[in-house]
Tab-separated table of C-alpha atoms in Angstrom:
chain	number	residue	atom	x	y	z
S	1	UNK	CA	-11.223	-46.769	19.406
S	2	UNK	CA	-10.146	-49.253	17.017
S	3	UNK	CA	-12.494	-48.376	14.223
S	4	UNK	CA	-11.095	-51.484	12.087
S	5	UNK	CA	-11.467	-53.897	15.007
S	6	UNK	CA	-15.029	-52.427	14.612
S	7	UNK	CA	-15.734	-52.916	11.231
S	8	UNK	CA	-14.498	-56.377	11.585
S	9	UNK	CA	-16.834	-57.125	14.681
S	10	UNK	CA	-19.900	-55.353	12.181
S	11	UNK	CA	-19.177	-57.761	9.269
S	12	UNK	CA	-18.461	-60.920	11.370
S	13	UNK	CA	-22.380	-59.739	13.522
S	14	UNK	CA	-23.785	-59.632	9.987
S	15	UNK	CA	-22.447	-62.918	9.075
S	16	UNK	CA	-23.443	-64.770	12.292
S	17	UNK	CA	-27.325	-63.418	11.642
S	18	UNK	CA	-27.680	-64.213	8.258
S	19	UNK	CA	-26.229	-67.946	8.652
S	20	UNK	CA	-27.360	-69.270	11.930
S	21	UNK	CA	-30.351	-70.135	11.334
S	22	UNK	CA	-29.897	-71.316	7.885
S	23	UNK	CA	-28.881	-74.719	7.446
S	24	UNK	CA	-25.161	-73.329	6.718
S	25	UNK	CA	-23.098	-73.593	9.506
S	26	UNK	CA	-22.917	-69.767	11.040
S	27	UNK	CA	-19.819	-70.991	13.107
S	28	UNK	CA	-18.244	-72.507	10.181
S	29	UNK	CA	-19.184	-68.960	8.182
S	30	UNK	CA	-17.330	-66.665	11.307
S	31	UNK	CA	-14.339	-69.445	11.482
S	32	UNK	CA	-13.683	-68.732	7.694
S	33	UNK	CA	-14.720	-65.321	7.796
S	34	UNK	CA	-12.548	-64.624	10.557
S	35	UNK	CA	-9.500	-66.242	9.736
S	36	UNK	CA	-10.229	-64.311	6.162
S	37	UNK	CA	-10.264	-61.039	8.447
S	38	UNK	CA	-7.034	-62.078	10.777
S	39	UNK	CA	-9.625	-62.320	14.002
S	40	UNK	CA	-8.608	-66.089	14.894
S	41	UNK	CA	-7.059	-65.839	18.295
S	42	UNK	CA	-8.810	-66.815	21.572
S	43	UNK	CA	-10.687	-63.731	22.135
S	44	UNK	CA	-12.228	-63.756	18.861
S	45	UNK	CA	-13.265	-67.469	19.835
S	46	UNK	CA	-15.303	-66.440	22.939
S	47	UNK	CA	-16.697	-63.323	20.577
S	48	UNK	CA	-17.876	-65.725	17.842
S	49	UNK	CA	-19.815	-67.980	20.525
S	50	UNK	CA	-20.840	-64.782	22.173
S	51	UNK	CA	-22.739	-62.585	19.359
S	52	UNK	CA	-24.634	-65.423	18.839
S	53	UNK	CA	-27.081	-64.206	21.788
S	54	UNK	CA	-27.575	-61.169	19.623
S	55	UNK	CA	-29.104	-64.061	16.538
S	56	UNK	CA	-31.185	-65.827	19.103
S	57	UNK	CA	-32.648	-62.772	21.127
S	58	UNK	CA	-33.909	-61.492	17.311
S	59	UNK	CA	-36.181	-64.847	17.744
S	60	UNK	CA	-37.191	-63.782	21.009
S	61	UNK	CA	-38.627	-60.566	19.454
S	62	UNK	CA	-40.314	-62.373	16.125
S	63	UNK	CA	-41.742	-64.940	18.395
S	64	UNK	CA	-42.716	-62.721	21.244
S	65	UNK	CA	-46.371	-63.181	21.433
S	66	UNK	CA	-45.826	-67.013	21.382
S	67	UNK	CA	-43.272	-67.213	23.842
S	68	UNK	CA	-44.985	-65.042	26.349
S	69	UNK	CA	-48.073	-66.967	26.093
S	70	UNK	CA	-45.767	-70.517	26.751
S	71	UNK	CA	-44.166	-68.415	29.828
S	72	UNK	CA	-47.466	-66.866	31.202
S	73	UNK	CA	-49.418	-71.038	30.225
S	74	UNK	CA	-46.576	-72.938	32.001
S	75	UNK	CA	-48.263	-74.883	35.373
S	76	UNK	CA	-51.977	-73.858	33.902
S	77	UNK	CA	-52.262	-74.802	30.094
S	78	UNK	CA	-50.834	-78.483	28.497
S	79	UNK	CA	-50.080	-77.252	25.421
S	80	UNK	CA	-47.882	-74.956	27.026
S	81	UNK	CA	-45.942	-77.615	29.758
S	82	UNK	CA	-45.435	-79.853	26.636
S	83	UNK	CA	-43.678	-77.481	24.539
S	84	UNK	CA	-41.210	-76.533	27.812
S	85	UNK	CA	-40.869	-80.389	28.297
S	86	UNK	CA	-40.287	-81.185	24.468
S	87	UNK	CA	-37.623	-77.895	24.524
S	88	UNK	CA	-35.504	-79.347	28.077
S	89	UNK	CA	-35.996	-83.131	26.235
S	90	UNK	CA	-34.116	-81.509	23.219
S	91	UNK	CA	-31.944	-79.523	25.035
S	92	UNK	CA	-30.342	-81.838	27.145
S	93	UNK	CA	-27.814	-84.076	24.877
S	94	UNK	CA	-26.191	-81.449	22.799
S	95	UNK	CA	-25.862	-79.798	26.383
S	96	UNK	CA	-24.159	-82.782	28.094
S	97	UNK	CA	-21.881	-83.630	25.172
S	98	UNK	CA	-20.871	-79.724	24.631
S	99	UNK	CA	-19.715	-79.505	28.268
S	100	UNK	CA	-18.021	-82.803	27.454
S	101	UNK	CA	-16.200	-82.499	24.189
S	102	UNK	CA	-16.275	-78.522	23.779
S	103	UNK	CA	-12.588	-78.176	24.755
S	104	UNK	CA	-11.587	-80.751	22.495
S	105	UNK	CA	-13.897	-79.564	19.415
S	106	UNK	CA	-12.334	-75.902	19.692
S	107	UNK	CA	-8.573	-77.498	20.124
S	108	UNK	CA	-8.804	-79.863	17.063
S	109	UNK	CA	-12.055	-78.738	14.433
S	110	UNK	CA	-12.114	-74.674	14.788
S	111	UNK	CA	-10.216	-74.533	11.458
S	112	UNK	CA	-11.122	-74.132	7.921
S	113	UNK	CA	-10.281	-77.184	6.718
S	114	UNK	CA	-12.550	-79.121	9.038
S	115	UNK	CA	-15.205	-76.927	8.213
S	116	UNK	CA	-15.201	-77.276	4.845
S	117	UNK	CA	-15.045	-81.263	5.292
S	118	UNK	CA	-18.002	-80.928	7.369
S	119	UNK	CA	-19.449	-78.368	4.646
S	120	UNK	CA	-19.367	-80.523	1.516
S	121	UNK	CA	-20.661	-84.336	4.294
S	122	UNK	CA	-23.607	-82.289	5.590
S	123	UNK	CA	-24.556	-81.019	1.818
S	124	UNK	CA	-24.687	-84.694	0.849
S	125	UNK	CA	-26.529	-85.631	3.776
S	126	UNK	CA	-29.366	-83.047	2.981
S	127	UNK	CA	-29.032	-83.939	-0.959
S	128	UNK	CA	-29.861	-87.692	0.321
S	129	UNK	CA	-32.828	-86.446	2.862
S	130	UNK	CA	-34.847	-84.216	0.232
S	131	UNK	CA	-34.550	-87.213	-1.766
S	132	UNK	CA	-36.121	-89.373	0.280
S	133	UNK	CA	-40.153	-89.805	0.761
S	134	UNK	CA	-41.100	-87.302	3.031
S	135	UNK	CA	-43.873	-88.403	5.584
S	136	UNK	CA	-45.259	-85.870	7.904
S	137	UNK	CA	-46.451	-87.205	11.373
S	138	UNK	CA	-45.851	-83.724	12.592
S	139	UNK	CA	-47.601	-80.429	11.159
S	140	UNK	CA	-47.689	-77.963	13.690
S	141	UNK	CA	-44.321	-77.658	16.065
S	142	UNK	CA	-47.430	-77.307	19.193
S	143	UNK	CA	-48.026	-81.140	18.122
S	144	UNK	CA	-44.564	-82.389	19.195
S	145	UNK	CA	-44.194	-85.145	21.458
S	146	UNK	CA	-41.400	-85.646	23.999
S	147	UNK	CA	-40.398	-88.870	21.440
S	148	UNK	CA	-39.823	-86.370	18.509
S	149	UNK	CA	-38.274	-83.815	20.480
S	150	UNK	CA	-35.635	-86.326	21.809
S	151	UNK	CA	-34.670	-87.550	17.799
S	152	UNK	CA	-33.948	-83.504	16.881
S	153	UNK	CA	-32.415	-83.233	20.008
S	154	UNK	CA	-30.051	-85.869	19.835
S	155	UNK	CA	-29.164	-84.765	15.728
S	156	UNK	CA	-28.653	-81.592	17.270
S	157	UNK	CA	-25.577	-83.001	19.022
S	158	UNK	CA	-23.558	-83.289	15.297
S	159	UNK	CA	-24.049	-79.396	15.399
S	160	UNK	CA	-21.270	-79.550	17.919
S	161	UNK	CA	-18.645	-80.118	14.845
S	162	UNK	CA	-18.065	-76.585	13.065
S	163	UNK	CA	-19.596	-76.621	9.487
S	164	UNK	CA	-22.123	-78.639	10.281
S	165	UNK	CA	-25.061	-76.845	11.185
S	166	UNK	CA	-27.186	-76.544	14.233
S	167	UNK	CA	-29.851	-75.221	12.288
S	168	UNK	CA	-29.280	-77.743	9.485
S	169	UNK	CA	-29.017	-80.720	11.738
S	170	UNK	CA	-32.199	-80.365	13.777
S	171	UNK	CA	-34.064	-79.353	10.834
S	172	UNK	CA	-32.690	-81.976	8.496
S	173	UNK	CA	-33.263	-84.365	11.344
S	174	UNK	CA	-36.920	-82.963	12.568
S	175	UNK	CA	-37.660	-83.269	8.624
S	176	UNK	CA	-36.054	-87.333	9.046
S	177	UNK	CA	-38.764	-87.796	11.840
S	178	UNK	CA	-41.886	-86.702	10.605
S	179	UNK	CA	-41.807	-83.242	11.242
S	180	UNK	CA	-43.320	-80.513	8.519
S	181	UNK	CA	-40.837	-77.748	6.980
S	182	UNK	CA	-42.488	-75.126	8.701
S	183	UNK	CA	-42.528	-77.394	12.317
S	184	UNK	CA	-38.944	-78.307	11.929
S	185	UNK	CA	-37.641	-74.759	11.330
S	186	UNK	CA	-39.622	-73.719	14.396
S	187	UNK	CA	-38.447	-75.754	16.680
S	188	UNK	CA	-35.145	-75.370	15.519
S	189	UNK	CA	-35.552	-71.722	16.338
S	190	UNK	CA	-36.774	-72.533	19.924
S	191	UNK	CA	-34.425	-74.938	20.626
S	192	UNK	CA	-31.768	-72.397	19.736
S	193	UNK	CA	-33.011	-70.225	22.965
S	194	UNK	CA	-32.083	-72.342	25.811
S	195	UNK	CA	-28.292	-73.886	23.818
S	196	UNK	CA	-27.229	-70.315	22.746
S	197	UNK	CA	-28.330	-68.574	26.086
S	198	UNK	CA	-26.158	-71.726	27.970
S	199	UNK	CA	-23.209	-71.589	25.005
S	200	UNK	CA	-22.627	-67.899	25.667
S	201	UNK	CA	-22.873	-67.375	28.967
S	202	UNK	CA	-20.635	-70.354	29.727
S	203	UNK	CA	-17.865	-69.338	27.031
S	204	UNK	CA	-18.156	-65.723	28.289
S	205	UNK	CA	-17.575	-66.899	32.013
S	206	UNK	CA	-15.161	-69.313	31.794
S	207	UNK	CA	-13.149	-66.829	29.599
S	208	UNK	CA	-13.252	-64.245	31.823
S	209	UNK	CA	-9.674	-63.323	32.471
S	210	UNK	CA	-8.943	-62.220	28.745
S	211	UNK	CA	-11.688	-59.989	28.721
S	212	UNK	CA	-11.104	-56.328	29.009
S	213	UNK	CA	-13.865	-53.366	29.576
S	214	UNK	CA	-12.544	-52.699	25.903
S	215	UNK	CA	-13.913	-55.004	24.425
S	216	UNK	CA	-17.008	-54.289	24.873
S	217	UNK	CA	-17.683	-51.976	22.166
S	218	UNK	CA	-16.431	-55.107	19.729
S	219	UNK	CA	-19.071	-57.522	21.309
S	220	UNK	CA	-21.829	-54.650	21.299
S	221	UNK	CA	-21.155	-54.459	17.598
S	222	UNK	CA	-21.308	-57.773	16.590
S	223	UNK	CA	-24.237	-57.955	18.743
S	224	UNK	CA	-26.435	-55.738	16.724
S	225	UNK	CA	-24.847	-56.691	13.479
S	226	UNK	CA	-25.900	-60.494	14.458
S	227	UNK	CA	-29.273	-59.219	15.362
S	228	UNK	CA	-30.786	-57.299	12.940
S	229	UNK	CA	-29.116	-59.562	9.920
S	230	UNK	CA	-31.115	-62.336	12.003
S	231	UNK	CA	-34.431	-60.550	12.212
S	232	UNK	CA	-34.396	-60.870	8.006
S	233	UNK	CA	-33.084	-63.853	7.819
S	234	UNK	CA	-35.805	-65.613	9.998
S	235	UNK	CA	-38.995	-64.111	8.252
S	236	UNK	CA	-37.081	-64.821	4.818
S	237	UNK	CA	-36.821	-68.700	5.872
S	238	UNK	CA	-40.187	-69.361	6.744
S	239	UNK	CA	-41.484	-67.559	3.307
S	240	UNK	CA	-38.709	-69.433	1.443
S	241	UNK	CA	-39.729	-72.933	3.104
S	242	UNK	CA	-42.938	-72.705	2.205
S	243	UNK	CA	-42.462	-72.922	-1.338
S	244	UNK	CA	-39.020	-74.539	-1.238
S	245	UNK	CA	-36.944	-77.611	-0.106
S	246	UNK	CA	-33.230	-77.371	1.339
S	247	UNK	CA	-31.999	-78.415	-2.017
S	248	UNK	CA	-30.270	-74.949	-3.002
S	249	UNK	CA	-28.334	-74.942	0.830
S	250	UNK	CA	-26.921	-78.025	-0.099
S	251	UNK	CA	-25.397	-77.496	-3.288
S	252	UNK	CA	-23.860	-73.824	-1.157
S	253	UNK	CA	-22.643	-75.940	0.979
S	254	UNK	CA	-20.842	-78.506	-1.301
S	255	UNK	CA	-19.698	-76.066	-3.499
S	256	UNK	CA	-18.593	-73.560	-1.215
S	257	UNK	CA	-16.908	-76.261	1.094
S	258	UNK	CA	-14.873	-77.359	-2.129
S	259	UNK	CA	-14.043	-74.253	-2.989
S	260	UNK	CA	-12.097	-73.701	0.626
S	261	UNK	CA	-10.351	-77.291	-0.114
S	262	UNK	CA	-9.426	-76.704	-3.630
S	263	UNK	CA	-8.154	-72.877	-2.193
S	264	UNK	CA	-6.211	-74.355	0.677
S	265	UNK	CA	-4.898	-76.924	-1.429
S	266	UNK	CA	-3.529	-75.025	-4.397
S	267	UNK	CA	-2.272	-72.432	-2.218
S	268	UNK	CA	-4.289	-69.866	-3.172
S	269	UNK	CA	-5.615	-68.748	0.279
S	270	UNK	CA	-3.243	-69.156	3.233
S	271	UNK	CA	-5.808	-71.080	5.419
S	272	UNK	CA	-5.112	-71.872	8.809
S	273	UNK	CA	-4.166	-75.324	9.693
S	274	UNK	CA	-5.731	-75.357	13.648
């Protein structure tokens, strides 16, 4: 057992939880953080898209009571078919264009560089949006109408672009469309069920042949790293949120994106050019 292959899994799990649902860029955090660690070949391209699950299944559990009362409502209560309806709406683009472009994305933008260009744009972009007058059409994410759920779901397709944000885009863009803090972070979460479950399990498939049974230790690792780190990081965004803008995320992500630049630039850190 490769106990530093391990350790690297564990750090790259913790990373993935804490960042993915913050408006960060968690792939553009395990792209740095793994060419930082040497774990920047192929494999560790299907593991990054993989541990993910772990992130999204720690919303499962938080929102377990609401989610089996949407599973056990669906045919019988409204409320219920709406919020399944508003999810597929907002599922579908970023689902069409990923099978579309994903190839390309991971050929030409899984690198540092482009992640810290994409870093310091979506900073600006959320420095411009807390700026603006905020109207809120929205309150509740159970208010959501398929109109709504269409706008975050098409912003969700930028998230396709690493160091952007999937979590930043749809909440950024739910907050653009009416949408409340605490609605837009919600759904955001949600949303993240249905892309994550269909990310991973098509990476993981059509990967297949360089997969060993050995590797499976890494990806259970990563797995629980990804979601326990996520469990804290979801309950500490909705307290933050409710008290808070997105102001302090943006100003991480600038700086830290320049940072990367100025580092690559100077020489200081060998980063990977593709």
């Amino acid at each position: 057992m490769d106990f530093i292959l391990l350790l690297k899994a564990l750090i790259l799990g913790v990373v993935e939880g804490l960042t993915e649902f913050l408006p960060i860029s968690s792939t553009g955090h395990l792209i740095l953080f793994g060419d930082l660690l040497d774990f920047n070949d192929e494999k560790s391209k299907v593991f990054t898209i993989a541990i993910q699950l772990g992130a999204i299944l720690a919303v499962c559990w938080e929102y377990r009571k609401k989610i089996t009362g949407i599973v056990m409502g669906i045919g019988s209560d409204a409320s219920a078919n709406r919020f399944v309806l508003n999810l597929f709406i907002a599922f579908m683009p970023a689902a069409v264009m990923g099978l579309l472009f994903i190839d390309v994305i991971k050929q030409y933008l899984f690198n540092p560089l482009s992640v810290a260009t994409a870093l310091v744009i979506g900073g600006v972009v959320i420095l411009w949006a807390e700026r603006r007058d905020h109207v809120i059409d929205v309150e509740q994410v159970d208010d959501m109408d398929w109109k709504h759920a269409l706008k975050v779901g098409m912003a969700q397709c930028l998230a396709l672009i690493p160091g952007t944000s999937r979590s930043g885009a749809t909440i950024i863009g739910g907050l653009l469309f009416g949408l409340s803090r605490k609605a837009a972070a919600e759904f955001s979460f949600f949303l993240a069920i249905p892309i994550m479950f269909a990310a991973t399990f098509y990476d993981v498939y059509k990967n297949r042949a360089i997969l060993e049974l050995s590797d499976v230790s890494m990806f259970a690792v990563g797995f629980m790293g990804a979601f326990f780190s996520a469990l804290v990081a979801i309950r500490a965004l909705i307290r933050f949120i409710s008290n808070h803008d997105f102001t302090i995320f943006a100003w991480y992500r600038i700086v830290f994106g320049i940072v990367i630049l100025v580092t690559a630039y100077t020489g200081v850190i060998g980063w990977s050019e593709m």
